[in-house]
JSON list of C-alpha atoms in Angstrom, two decimals:
[
{"chain": "B", "resi": 1, "resn": "MET", "atom": "CA", "xyz": [106.82, -33.48, -13.95]},
{"chain": "B", "resi": 2, "resn": "THR", "atom": "CA", "xyz": [106.28, -36.97, -15.84]},
{"chain": "B", "resi": 3, "resn": "HIS", "atom": "CA", "xyz": [104.35, -38.00, -19.06]},
{"chain": "B", "resi": 4, "resn": "GLU", "atom": "CA", "xyz": [103.57, -41.41, -20.17]},
{"chain": "B", "resi": 5, "resn": "THR", "atom": "CA", "xyz": [102.27, -41.89, -23.51]},
{"chain": "B", "resi": 6, "resn": "LEU", "atom": "CA", "xyz": [98.80, -43.80, -24.14]},
{"chain": "B", "resi": 7, "resn": "SER", "atom": "CA", "xyz": [97.46, -46.62, -25.48]},
{"chain": "B", "resi": 8, "resn": "ARG", "atom": "CA", "xyz": [94.26, -46.25, -27.86]},
{"chain": "B", "resi": 9, "resn": "ASP", "atom": "CA", "xyz": [95.48, -50.43, -28.04]},
{"chain": "B", "resi": 10, "resn": "ALA", "atom": "CA", "xyz": [93.87, -51.08, -24.22]},
{"chain": "B", "resi": 11, "resn": "GLY", "atom": "CA", "xyz": [91.49, -51.88, -22.36]},
{"chain": "B", "resi": 12, "resn": "GLU", "atom": "CA", "xyz": [90.89, -49.64, -20.88]},
{"chain": "B", "resi": 13, "resn": "PRO", "atom": "CA", "xyz": [89.81, -46.19, -22.48]},
{"chain": "B", "resi": 14, "resn": "LEU", "atom": "CA", "xyz": [92.04, -43.31, -23.35]},
{"chain": "B", "resi": 15, "resn": "TRP", "atom": "CA", "xyz": [90.26, -40.73, -20.36]},
{"chain": "B", "resi": 16, "resn": "MET", "atom": "CA", "xyz": [90.38, -43.17, -17.94]},
{"chain": "B", "resi": 17, "resn": "GLN", "atom": "CA", "xyz": [94.57, -44.01, -18.56]},
{"chain": "B", "resi": 18, "resn": "LEU", "atom": "CA", "xyz": [95.23, -39.86, -18.06]},
{"chain": "B", "resi": 19, "resn": "MET", "atom": "CA", "xyz": [93.80, -40.02, -15.07]},
{"chain": "B", "resi": 20, "resn": "THR", "atom": "CA", "xyz": [95.11, -43.64, -13.20]},
{"chain": "B", "resi": 21, "resn": "VAL", "atom": "CA", "xyz": [98.42, -41.04, -14.64]},
{"chain": "B", "resi": 22, "resn": "LEU", "atom": "CA", "xyz": [97.19, -37.57, -12.62]},
{"chain": "B", "resi": 23, "resn": "ARG", "atom": "CA", "xyz": [95.85, -39.16, -10.16]},
{"chain": "B", "resi": 24, "resn": "ALA", "atom": "CA", "xyz": [100.02, -41.61, -9.79]},
{"chain": "B", "resi": 25, "resn": "GLN", "atom": "CA", "xyz": [101.66, -38.08, -9.80]},
{"chain": "B", "resi": 26, "resn": "ILE", "atom": "CA", "xyz": [99.39, -36.16, -7.08]},
{"chain": "B", "resi": 27, "resn": "GLU", "atom": "CA", "xyz": [99.41, -39.32, -5.17]},
{"chain": "B", "resi": 28, "resn": "SER", "atom": "CA", "xyz": [103.50, -39.64, -5.46]},
{"chain": "B", "resi": 29, "resn": "GLY", "atom": "CA", "xyz": [104.18, -35.84, -4.66]},
{"chain": "B", "resi": 30, "resn": "GLN", "atom": "CA", "xyz": [104.85, -35.47, -7.76]},
{"chain": "B", "resi": 31, "resn": "LEU", "atom": "CA", "xyz": [101.70, -31.98, -7.58]},
{"chain": "B", "resi": 32, "resn": "GLY", "atom": "CA", "xyz": [101.50, -31.30, -4.75]},
{"chain": "B", "resi": 33, "resn": "PRO", "atom": "CA", "xyz": [98.99, -29.40, -2.41]},
{"chain": "B", "resi": 34, "resn": "ASP", "atom": "CA", "xyz": [97.71, -26.56, -4.88]},
{"chain": "B", "resi": 35, "resn": "GLN", "atom": "CA", "xyz": [99.36, -26.54, -7.06]},
{"chain": "B", "resi": 36, "resn": "PRO", "atom": "CA", "xyz": [98.05, -26.53, -10.15]},
{"chain": "B", "resi": 37, "resn": "LEU", "atom": "CA", "xyz": [97.70, -29.24, -13.53]},
{"chain": "B", "resi": 38, "resn": "PRO", "atom": "CA", "xyz": [98.08, -28.70, -16.92]},
{"chain": "B", "resi": 39, "resn": "SER", "atom": "CA", "xyz": [95.80, -26.34, -18.27]},
{"chain": "B", "resi": 40, "resn": "GLU", "atom": "CA", "xyz": [93.65, -28.50, -20.64]},
{"chain": "B", "resi": 41, "resn": "ALA", "atom": "CA", "xyz": [94.80, -27.47, -24.15]},
{"chain": "B", "resi": 42, "resn": "GLU", "atom": "CA", "xyz": [98.36, -27.95, -22.91]},
{"chain": "B", "resi": 43, "resn": "LEU", "atom": "CA", "xyz": [96.97, -31.54, -21.33]},
{"chain": "B", "resi": 44, "resn": "THR", "atom": "CA", "xyz": [95.63, -32.31, -25.07]},
{"chain": "B", "resi": 45, "resn": "ASP", "atom": "CA", "xyz": [99.41, -31.62, -26.80]},
{"chain": "B", "resi": 46, "resn": "LEU", "atom": "CA", "xyz": [101.39, -33.56, -23.30]},
{"chain": "B", "resi": 47, "resn": "TYR", "atom": "CA", "xyz": [99.43, -36.65, -23.53]},
{"chain": "B", "resi": 48, "resn": "GLY", "atom": "CA", "xyz": [97.54, -35.83, -27.96]},
{"chain": "B", "resi": 49, "resn": "VAL", "atom": "CA", "xyz": [94.16, -37.02, -26.47]},
{"chain": "B", "resi": 50, "resn": "SER", "atom": "CA", "xyz": [91.07, -35.06, -27.04]},
{"chain": "B", "resi": 51, "resn": "ARG", "atom": "CA", "xyz": [89.79, -31.65, -24.87]},
{"chain": "B", "resi": 52, "resn": "THR", "atom": "CA", "xyz": [86.55, -34.58, -24.66]},
{"chain": "B", "resi": 53, "resn": "VAL", "atom": "CA", "xyz": [89.03, -37.32, -23.30]},
{"chain": "B", "resi": 54, "resn": "VAL", "atom": "CA", "xyz": [90.36, -34.43, -20.81]},
{"chain": "B", "resi": 55, "resn": "ARG", "atom": "CA", "xyz": [87.74, -33.06, -19.33]},
{"chain": "B", "resi": 56, "resn": "GLU", "atom": "CA", "xyz": [86.45, -36.59, -18.75]},
{"chain": "B", "resi": 57, "resn": "ALA", "atom": "CA", "xyz": [89.23, -37.89, -16.07]},
{"chain": "B", "resi": 58, "resn": "LEU", "atom": "CA", "xyz": [89.35, -34.33, -15.07]},
{"chain": "B", "resi": 59, "resn": "ARG", "atom": "CA", "xyz": [85.75, -34.61, -13.88]},
{"chain": "B", "resi": 60, "resn": "GLU", "atom": "CA", "xyz": [86.33, -38.02, -12.46]},
{"chain": "B", "resi": 61, "resn": "LEU", "atom": "CA", "xyz": [89.17, -36.47, -10.43]},
{"chain": "B", "resi": 62, "resn": "VAL", "atom": "CA", "xyz": [86.78, -33.54, -9.45]},
{"chain": "B", "resi": 63, "resn": "GLN", "atom": "CA", "xyz": [84.56, -36.18, -8.15]},
{"chain": "B", "resi": 64, "resn": "GLN", "atom": "CA", "xyz": [87.16, -38.25, -6.30]},
{"chain": "B", "resi": 65, "resn": "ARG", "atom": "CA", "xyz": [87.42, -34.94, -4.61]},
{"chain": "B", "resi": 66, "resn": "LEU", "atom": "CA", "xyz": [91.58, -35.11, -5.47]},
{"chain": "B", "resi": 67, "resn": "ILE", "atom": "CA", "xyz": [91.36, -32.55, -7.36]},
{"chain": "B", "resi": 68, "resn": "TYR", "atom": "CA", "xyz": [88.92, -28.68, -7.63]},
{"chain": "B", "resi": 69, "resn": "LYS", "atom": "CA", "xyz": [88.46, -26.70, -10.31]},
{"chain": "B", "resi": 70, "resn": "VAL", "atom": "CA", "xyz": [88.46, -22.61, -9.58]},
{"chain": "B", "resi": 71, "resn": "LYS", "atom": "CA", "xyz": [86.26, -20.90, -12.13]},
{"chain": "B", "resi": 72, "resn": "GLY", "atom": "CA", "xyz": [88.29, -18.62, -14.82]},
{"chain": "B", "resi": 73, "resn": "ARG", "atom": "CA", "xyz": [92.41, -20.02, -13.34]},
{"chain": "B", "resi": 74, "resn": "GLY", "atom": "CA", "xyz": [92.31, -24.30, -13.67]},
{"chain": "B", "resi": 75, "resn": "ALA", "atom": "CA", "xyz": [93.14, -26.95, -12.06]},
{"chain": "B", "resi": 76, "resn": "PHE", "atom": "CA", "xyz": [93.92, -27.79, -9.11]},
{"chain": "B", "resi": 77, "resn": "VAL", "atom": "CA", "xyz": [95.22, -30.60, -6.63]},
{"chain": "B", "resi": 78, "resn": "SER", "atom": "CA", "xyz": [92.94, -31.10, -3.22]},
{"chain": "B", "resi": 79, "resn": "PRO", "atom": "CA", "xyz": [94.57, -29.92, 0.12]},
{"chain": "B", "resi": 80, "resn": "ARG", "atom": "CA", "xyz": [94.97, -33.54, 1.42]},
{"chain": "B", "resi": 81, "resn": "LYS", "atom": "CA", "xyz": [92.98, -34.42, 3.95]},
{"chain": "B", "resi": 82, "resn": "THR", "atom": "CA", "xyz": [94.18, -36.41, 7.53]},
{"chain": "B", "resi": 83, "resn": "GLU", "atom": "CA", "xyz": [91.95, -39.15, 7.21]},
{"chain": "B", "resi": 84, "resn": "LEU", "atom": "CA", "xyz": [90.90, -38.74, 11.68]},
{"chain": "B", "resi": 85, "resn": "ARG", "atom": "CA", "xyz": [89.13, -41.78, 13.91]},
{"chain": "B", "resi": 86, "resn": "PHE", "atom": "CA", "xyz": [87.60, -40.65, 16.76]},
{"chain": "B", "resi": 87, "resn": "VAL", "atom": "CA", "xyz": [84.52, -40.30, 16.03]},
{"chain": "B", "resi": 88, "resn": "GLY", "atom": "CA", "xyz": [84.02, -44.27, 16.37]},
{"chain": "B", "resi": 89, "resn": "SER", "atom": "CA", "xyz": [86.52, -44.87, 18.76]},
{"chain": "B", "resi": 90, "resn": "VAL", "atom": "CA", "xyz": [87.26, -43.97, 22.01]},
{"chain": "B", "resi": 91, "resn": "SER", "atom": "CA", "xyz": [90.07, -42.04, 21.27]},
{"chain": "B", "resi": 92, "resn": "GLY", "atom": "CA", "xyz": [89.41, -38.18, 21.88]},
{"chain": "B", "resi": 93, "resn": "SER", "atom": "CA", "xyz": [90.87, -36.36, 18.99]},
{"chain": "B", "resi": 94, "resn": "ALA", "atom": "CA", "xyz": [94.47, -35.12, 19.73]},
{"chain": "B", "resi": 95, "resn": "ASP", "atom": "CA", "xyz": [95.69, -38.47, 19.89]},
{"chain": "B", "resi": 96, "resn": "ASP", "atom": "CA", "xyz": [94.68, -39.14, 16.37]},
{"chain": "B", "resi": 97, "resn": "LEU", "atom": "CA", "xyz": [96.00, -36.18, 14.92]},
{"chain": "B", "resi": 98, "resn": "ARG", "atom": "CA", "xyz": [99.21, -36.94, 16.84]},
{"chain": "B", "resi": 99, "resn": "GLU", "atom": "CA", "xyz": [99.47, -40.31, 15.21]},
{"chain": "B", "resi": 100, "resn": "SER", "atom": "CA", "xyz": [98.78, -39.58, 12.24]},
{"chain": "B", "resi": 101, "resn": "GLY", "atom": "CA", "xyz": [101.84, -37.19, 12.11]},
{"chain": "B", "resi": 102, "resn": "ARG", "atom": "CA", "xyz": [100.15, -32.99, 12.96]},
{"chain": "B", "resi": 103, "resn": "ARG", "atom": "CA", "xyz": [101.46, -30.90, 14.57]},
{"chain": "B", "resi": 104, "resn": "VAL", "atom": "CA", "xyz": [98.69, -30.26, 17.41]},
{"chain": "B", "resi": 105, "resn": "THR", "atom": "CA", "xyz": [98.45, -26.69, 20.12]},
{"chain": "B", "resi": 106, "resn": "THR", "atom": "CA", "xyz": [95.38, -26.26, 22.74]},
{"chain": "B", "resi": 107, "resn": "GLN", "atom": "CA", "xyz": [94.61, -23.43, 24.33]},
{"chain": "B", "resi": 108, "resn": "THR", "atom": "CA", "xyz": [92.18, -23.69, 27.69]},
{"chain": "B", "resi": 109, "resn": "LEU", "atom": "CA", "xyz": [89.81, -20.34, 26.89]},
{"chain": "B", "resi": 110, "resn": "CYS", "atom": "CA", "xyz": [87.60, -21.81, 30.40]},
{"chain": "B", "resi": 111, "resn": "GLN", "atom": "CA", "xyz": [88.95, -23.13, 33.11]},
{"chain": "B", "resi": 112, "resn": "GLU", "atom": "CA", "xyz": [85.81, -23.26, 35.93]},
{"chain": "B", "resi": 113, "resn": "LEU", "atom": "CA", "xyz": [83.86, -25.73, 38.00]},
{"chain": "B", "resi": 114, "resn": "GLY", "atom": "CA", "xyz": [79.16, -24.91, 37.14]},
{"chain": "B", "resi": 115, "resn": "GLU", "atom": "CA", "xyz": [76.57, -26.07, 38.10]},
{"chain": "B", "resi": 116, "resn": "ALA", "atom": "CA", "xyz": [75.35, -28.82, 35.46]},
{"chain": "B", "resi": 117, "resn": "ASP", "atom": "CA", "xyz": [72.14, -26.91, 33.86]},
{"chain": "B", "resi": 118, "resn": "GLU", "atom": "CA", "xyz": [69.37, -29.10, 31.58]},
{"chain": "B", "resi": 119, "resn": "ARG", "atom": "CA", "xyz": [71.54, -30.48, 28.80]},
{"chain": "B", "resi": 120, "resn": "GLU", "atom": "CA", "xyz": [74.90, -31.32, 30.53]},
{"chain": "B", "resi": 121, "resn": "ALA", "atom": "CA", "xyz": [73.08, -33.33, 33.64]},
{"chain": "B", "resi": 122, "resn": "SER", "atom": "CA", "xyz": [70.90, -34.94, 30.65]},
{"chain": "B", "resi": 123, "resn": "LEU", "atom": "CA", "xyz": [74.32, -36.04, 28.68]},
{"chain": "B", "resi": 124, "resn": "LEU", "atom": "CA", "xyz": [75.54, -37.16, 32.23]},
{"chain": "B", "resi": 125, "resn": "ARG", "atom": "CA", "xyz": [72.76, -38.39, 33.46]},
{"chain": "B", "resi": 126, "resn": "ILE", "atom": "CA", "xyz": [73.67, -36.75, 36.58]},
{"chain": "B", "resi": 127, "resn": "PRO", "atom": "CA", "xyz": [71.54, -34.41, 39.41]},
{"chain": "B", "resi": 128, "resn": "LEU", "atom": "CA", "xyz": [70.71, -31.05, 37.82]},
{"chain": "B", "resi": 129, "resn": "GLY", "atom": "CA", "xyz": [72.86, -28.12, 39.16]},
{"chain": "B", "resi": 130, "resn": "GLU", "atom": "CA", "xyz": [75.73, -30.87, 40.14]},
{"chain": "B", "resi": 131, "resn": "GLN", "atom": "CA", "xyz": [78.89, -29.60, 40.14]},
{"chain": "B", "resi": 132, "resn": "VAL", "atom": "CA", "xyz": [80.92, -30.09, 36.60]},
{"chain": "B", "resi": 133, "resn": "VAL", "atom": "CA", "xyz": [84.21, -28.71, 35.66]},
{"chain": "B", "resi": 134, "resn": "ARG", "atom": "CA", "xyz": [83.52, -26.80, 32.29]},
{"chain": "B", "resi": 135, "resn": "VAL", "atom": "CA", "xyz": [86.34, -26.62, 29.98]},
{"chain": "B", "resi": 136, "resn": "ARG", "atom": "CA", "xyz": [86.09, -24.41, 26.92]},
{"chain": "B", "resi": 137, "resn": "ARG", "atom": "CA", "xyz": [89.46, -25.40, 24.74]},
{"chain": "B", "resi": 138, "resn": "LEU", "atom": "CA", "xyz": [90.67, -24.60, 20.66]},
{"chain": "B", "resi": 139, "resn": "ARG", "atom": "CA", "xyz": [92.69, -26.75, 19.54]},
{"chain": "B", "resi": 140, "resn": "ARG", "atom": "CA", "xyz": [94.84, -26.15, 15.98]},
{"chain": "B", "resi": 141, "resn": "VAL", "atom": "CA", "xyz": [96.50, -28.19, 13.73]},
{"chain": "B", "resi": 142, "resn": "ASP", "atom": "CA", "xyz": [99.75, -27.09, 12.41]},
{"chain": "B", "resi": 143, "resn": "GLY", "atom": "CA", "xyz": [98.97, -23.61, 12.79]},
{"chain": "B", "resi": 144, "resn": "GLN", "atom": "CA", "xyz": [95.30, -23.51, 11.87]},
{"chain": "B", "resi": 145, "resn": "PRO", "atom": "CA", "xyz": [92.05, -23.35, 13.85]},
{"chain": "B", "resi": 146, "resn": "TRP", "atom": "CA", "xyz": [90.61, -26.37, 14.24]},
{"chain": "B", "resi": 147, "resn": "LEU", "atom": "CA", "xyz": [88.59, -27.60, 16.60]},
{"chain": "B", "resi": 148, "resn": "LEU", "atom": "CA", "xyz": [86.44, -25.55, 18.93]},
{"chain": "B", "resi": 149, "resn": "VAL", "atom": "CA", "xyz": [85.45, -28.02, 22.54]},
{"chain": "B", "resi": 150, "resn": "ASP", "atom": "CA", "xyz": [83.26, -27.25, 25.09]},
{"chain": "B", "resi": 151, "resn": "ALA", "atom": "CA", "xyz": [83.47, -30.31, 27.66]},
{"chain": "B", "resi": 152, "resn": "ALA", "atom": "CA", "xyz": [81.42, -30.86, 31.08]},
{"chain": "B", "resi": 153, "resn": "ILE", "atom": "CA", "xyz": [83.24, -33.24, 33.77]},
{"chain": "B", "resi": 154, "resn": "PRO", "atom": "CA", "xyz": [81.61, -33.57, 36.57]},
{"chain": "B", "resi": 155, "resn": "ALA", "atom": "CA", "xyz": [83.64, -32.58, 39.03]},
{"chain": "B", "resi": 156, "resn": "ARG", "atom": "CA", "xyz": [83.10, -35.58, 41.96]},
{"chain": "B", "resi": 157, "resn": "LEU", "atom": "CA", "xyz": [85.26, -37.59, 39.38]},
{"chain": "B", "resi": 158, "resn": "ALA", "atom": "CA", "xyz": [87.28, -35.52, 38.60]},
{"chain": "B", "resi": 159, "resn": "LEU", "atom": "CA", "xyz": [88.59, -32.68, 42.71]},
{"chain": "B", "resi": 160, "resn": "GLY", "atom": "CA", "xyz": [90.62, -31.08, 41.31]},
{"chain": "B", "resi": 161, "resn": "LEU", "atom": "CA", "xyz": [90.82, -30.49, 37.43]},
{"chain": "B", "resi": 162, "resn": "GLU", "atom": "CA", "xyz": [89.59, -26.57, 37.22]},
{"chain": "B", "resi": 163, "resn": "LYS", "atom": "CA", "xyz": [93.03, -26.23, 37.90]},
{"chain": "B", "resi": 164, "resn": "ALA", "atom": "CA", "xyz": [94.84, -28.64, 36.46]},
{"chain": "B", "resi": 165, "resn": "VAL", "atom": "CA", "xyz": [97.76, -27.39, 33.38]},
{"chain": "B", "resi": 166, "resn": "LEU", "atom": "CA", "xyz": [95.49, -28.69, 29.94]},
{"chain": "B", "resi": 167, "resn": "GLU", "atom": "CA", "xyz": [97.44, -26.50, 27.62]},
{"chain": "B", "resi": 168, "resn": "ASN", "atom": "CA", "xyz": [98.91, -28.47, 24.77]},
{"chain": "B", "resi": 169, "resn": "GLN", "atom": "CA", "xyz": [97.65, -31.20, 26.71]},
{"chain": "B", "resi": 170, "resn": "SER", "atom": "CA", "xyz": [95.13, -34.51, 25.41]},
{"chain": "B", "resi": 171, "resn": "LEU", "atom": "CA", "xyz": [92.17, -34.24, 28.35]},
{"chain": "B", "resi": 172, "resn": "TYR", "atom": "CA", "xyz": [91.67, -37.91, 27.70]},
{"chain": "B", "resi": 173, "resn": "ASP", "atom": "CA", "xyz": [95.24, -38.60, 29.02]},
{"chain": "B", "resi": 174, "resn": "VAL", "atom": "CA", "xyz": [95.38, -35.95, 32.56]},
{"chain": "B", "resi": 175, "resn": "LEU", "atom": "CA", "xyz": [91.83, -37.98, 32.67]},
{"chain": "B", "resi": 176, "resn": "ARG", "atom": "CA", "xyz": [93.30, -41.18, 33.13]},
{"chain": "B", "resi": 177, "resn": "ARG", "atom": "CA", "xyz": [96.51, -39.55, 34.43]},
{"chain": "B", "resi": 178, "resn": "ARG", "atom": "CA", "xyz": [95.23, -37.89, 37.16]},
{"chain": "B", "resi": 179, "resn": "TYR", "atom": "CA", "xyz": [91.60, -39.61, 37.78]},
{"chain": "B", "resi": 180, "resn": "GLY", "atom": "CA", "xyz": [91.96, -43.45, 36.60]},
{"chain": "B", "resi": 181, "resn": "LEU", "atom": "CA", "xyz": [89.37, -42.28, 34.39]},
{"chain": "B", "resi": 182, "resn": "GLU", "atom": "CA", "xyz": [89.65, -45.00, 30.89]},
{"chain": "B", "resi": 183, "resn": "PRO", "atom": "CA", "xyz": [86.95, -44.41, 28.53]},
{"chain": "B", "resi": 184, "resn": "SER", "atom": "CA", "xyz": [85.17, -47.97, 27.88]},
{"chain": "B", "resi": 185, "resn": "GLY", "atom": "CA", "xyz": [82.04, -47.03, 25.52]},
{"chain": "B", "resi": 186, "resn": "ALA", "atom": "CA", "xyz": [80.99, -42.79, 23.54]},
{"chain": "B", "resi": 187, "resn": "ASP", "atom": "CA", "xyz": [78.17, -42.32, 22.28]},
{"chain": "B", "resi": 188, "resn": "ARG", "atom": "CA", "xyz": [78.21, -39.42, 19.24]},
{"chain": "B", "resi": 189, "resn": "TRP", "atom": "CA", "xyz": [75.56, -37.11, 16.76]},
{"chain": "B", "resi": 190, "resn": "ILE", "atom": "CA", "xyz": [77.50, -35.41, 14.48]},
{"chain": "B", "resi": 191, "resn": "GLU", "atom": "CA", "xyz": [75.24, -32.57, 12.46]},
{"chain": "B", "resi": 192, "resn": "ALA", "atom": "CA", "xyz": [76.11, -29.04, 9.92]},
{"chain": "B", "resi": 193, "resn": "VAL", "atom": "CA", "xyz": [75.70, -25.95, 11.95]},
{"chain": "B", "resi": 194, "resn": "PHE", "atom": "CA", "xyz": [76.27, -23.03, 11.25]},
{"chain": "B", "resi": 195, "resn": "PRO", "atom": "CA", "xyz": [78.67, -20.68, 13.67]},
{"chain": "B", "resi": 196, "resn": "ASP", "atom": "CA", "xyz": [78.05, -17.60, 15.13]},
{"chain": "B", "resi": 197, "resn": "GLU", "atom": "CA", "xyz": [79.93, -14.75, 15.82]},
{"chain": "B", "resi": 198, "resn": "GLN", "atom": "CA", "xyz": [81.51, -15.75, 18.53]},
{"chain": "B", "resi": 199, "resn": "ASP", "atom": "CA", "xyz": [82.83, -18.96, 17.67]},
{"chain": "B", "resi": 200, "resn": "ALA", "atom": "CA", "xyz": [83.41, -18.30, 13.95]},
{"chain": "B", "resi": 201, "resn": "ALA", "atom": "CA", "xyz": [85.96, -15.21, 14.50]},
{"chain": "B", "resi": 202, "resn": "LEU", "atom": "CA", "xyz": [87.79, -17.87, 16.63]},
{"chain": "B", "resi": 203, "resn": "LEU", "atom": "CA", "xyz": [87.87, -20.69, 14.14]},
{"chain": "B", "resi": 204, "resn": "GLU", "atom": "CA", "xyz": [88.71, -17.51, 11.09]},
{"chain": "B", "resi": 205, "resn": "VAL", "atom": "CA", "xyz": [86.07, -18.69, 9.87]},
{"chain": "B", "resi": 206, "resn": "SER", "atom": "CA", "xyz": [82.52, -17.20, 8.66]},
{"chain": "B", "resi": 207, "resn": "THR", "atom": "CA", "xyz": [78.96, -17.22, 9.91]},
{"chain": "B", "resi": 208, "resn": "SER", "atom": "CA", "xyz": [77.63, -18.41, 6.81]},
{"chain": "B", "resi": 209, "resn": "THR", "atom": "CA", "xyz": [80.62, -20.93, 7.11]},
{"chain": "B", "resi": 210, "resn": "PRO", "atom": "CA", "xyz": [79.02, -24.23, 8.11]},
{"chain": "B", "resi": 211, "resn": "LEU", "atom": "CA", "xyz": [80.84, -26.32, 9.90]},
{"chain": "B", "resi": 212, "resn": "LEU", "atom": "CA", "xyz": [80.12, -30.28, 11.12]},
{"chain": "B", "resi": 213, "resn": "GLY", "atom": "CA", "xyz": [78.55, -30.42, 14.60]},
{"chain": "B", "resi": 214, "resn": "ILE", "atom": "CA", "xyz": [79.61, -33.17, 17.13]},
{"chain": "B", "resi": 215, "resn": "GLU", "atom": "CA", "xyz": [78.34, -33.84, 20.07]},
{"chain": "B", "resi": 216, "resn": "SER", "atom": "CA", "xyz": [79.86, -36.93, 22.57]},
{"chain": "B", "resi": 217, "resn": "VAL", "atom": "CA", "xyz": [78.99, -38.73, 25.60]},
{"chain": "B", "resi": 218, "resn": "ALA", "atom": "CA", "xyz": [81.88, -41.24, 27.22]},
{"chain": "B", "resi": 219, "resn": "TRP", "atom": "CA", "xyz": [81.89, -44.11, 29.89]},
{"chain": "B", "resi": 220, "resn": "LEU", "atom": "CA", "xyz": [83.48, -45.50, 31.97]},
{"chain": "B", "resi": 221, "resn": "SER", "atom": "CA", "xyz": [83.02, -49.64, 32.92]},
{"chain": "B", "resi": 222, "resn": "ASP", "atom": "CA", "xyz": [81.12, -49.35, 35.08]},
{"chain": "B", "resi": 223, "resn": "ARG", "atom": "CA", "xyz": [78.23, -47.15, 32.67]},
{"chain": "B", "resi": 224, "resn": "THR", "atom": "CA", "xyz": [79.59, -43.87, 34.64]},
{"chain": "B", "resi": 225, "resn": "ARG", "atom": "CA", "xyz": [78.85, -41.20, 32.09]},
{"chain": "B", "resi": 226, "resn": "PHE", "atom": "CA", "xyz": [82.42, -38.49, 33.26]},
{"chain": "B", "resi": 227, "resn": "GLU", "atom": "CA", "xyz": [82.42, -36.50, 30.24]},
{"chain": "B", "resi": 228, "resn": "ALA", "atom": "CA", "xyz": [79.94, -34.99, 27.34]},
{"chain": "B", "resi": 229, "resn": "TYR", "atom": "CA", "xyz": [80.92, -32.16, 25.04]},
{"chain": "B", "resi": 230, "resn": "ARG", "atom": "CA", "xyz": [79.79, -29.59, 22.32]},
{"chain": "B", "resi": 231, "resn": "ALA", "atom": "CA", "xyz": [82.56, -29.42, 19.25]},
{"chain": "B", "resi": 232, "resn": "LEU", "atom": "CA", "xyz": [82.69, -27.10, 16.49]},
{"chain": "B", "resi": 233, "resn": "HIS", "atom": "CA", "xyz": [84.65, -28.89, 13.23]},
{"chain": "B", "resi": 234, "resn": "ARG", "atom": "CA", "xyz": [86.44, -27.37, 10.42]},
{"chain": "B", "resi": 235, "resn": "SER", "atom": "CA", "xyz": [86.15, -30.20, 7.94]},
{"chain": "B", "resi": 236, "resn": "ASP", "atom": "CA", "xyz": [88.05, -28.91, 4.89]},
{"chain": "B", "resi": 237, "resn": "GLN", "atom": "CA", "xyz": [91.38, -30.16, 6.50]},
{"chain": "B", "resi": 238, "resn": "THR", "atom": "CA", "xyz": [90.39, -34.23, 7.36]},
{"chain": "B", "resi": 239, "resn": "ARG", "atom": "CA", "xyz": [87.38, -36.09, 7.14]},
{"chain": "B", "resi": 240, "resn": "PHE", "atom": "CA", "xyz": [86.57, -38.91, 9.87]},
{"chain": "B", "resi": 241, "resn": "TYR", "atom": "CA", "xyz": [86.15, -42.48, 9.28]},
{"chain": "B", "resi": 242, "resn": "VAL", "atom": "CA", "xyz": [83.74, -44.91, 11.09]},
{"chain": "B", "resi": 243, "resn": "GLY", "atom": "CA", "xyz": [84.81, -48.59, 10.22]},
{"chain": "B", "resi": 244, "resn": "ILE", "atom": "CA", "xyz": [81.62, -50.79, 10.10]},
{"chain": "B", "resi": 245, "resn": "ARG", "atom": "CA", "xyz": [81.88, -54.69, 11.95]}
]
């Protein structure tokens, strides 16, 4: 690590200068994810400032979510979170993740025909009991469980989808290529939820771990609703971006 000299004659207070220096080291990769920062005493000696200055700089970095503290062990660089846009767009999550350079794998847990229940019928605006293809999939990012999705698609729009190979495939890509289903818009609702035992085991978390529950319905250009899903998302590795224009 390089150690820049802080100036008492500069317009910015010392704590802000120190915070800027440490943030630059984090953003440049000098300090990597989960790497410990020097202790408060070491930072005091390295930069010739008081403990108060060091603590204020670290407090600001915590606020910016660039570092985290572990009691009795010190401060560590926060893992980098991928910024995802699919919540505010009609792209699929796999498309979004691949664009970010992450390694994405998808395991199909269940793929079958069934009769639409009340929730599915309401979201898809189809008669109760109409045939739907249900697909339950677990998505991993860089080897870690990331998203558990239960999707329902009207069977009349995607004949034979229950037999299609979906392993490590983007569902939206399959729907586009095989059935000409091109999403035009979607509504998504997000809330904090706790998983049941089965879902927690699949996502490798405890039942007391808060997850993001995402419910979505997507439609075509003629307003036909072609997909409804409920997803559980581990939000400890990513954050969502929604632009307002």
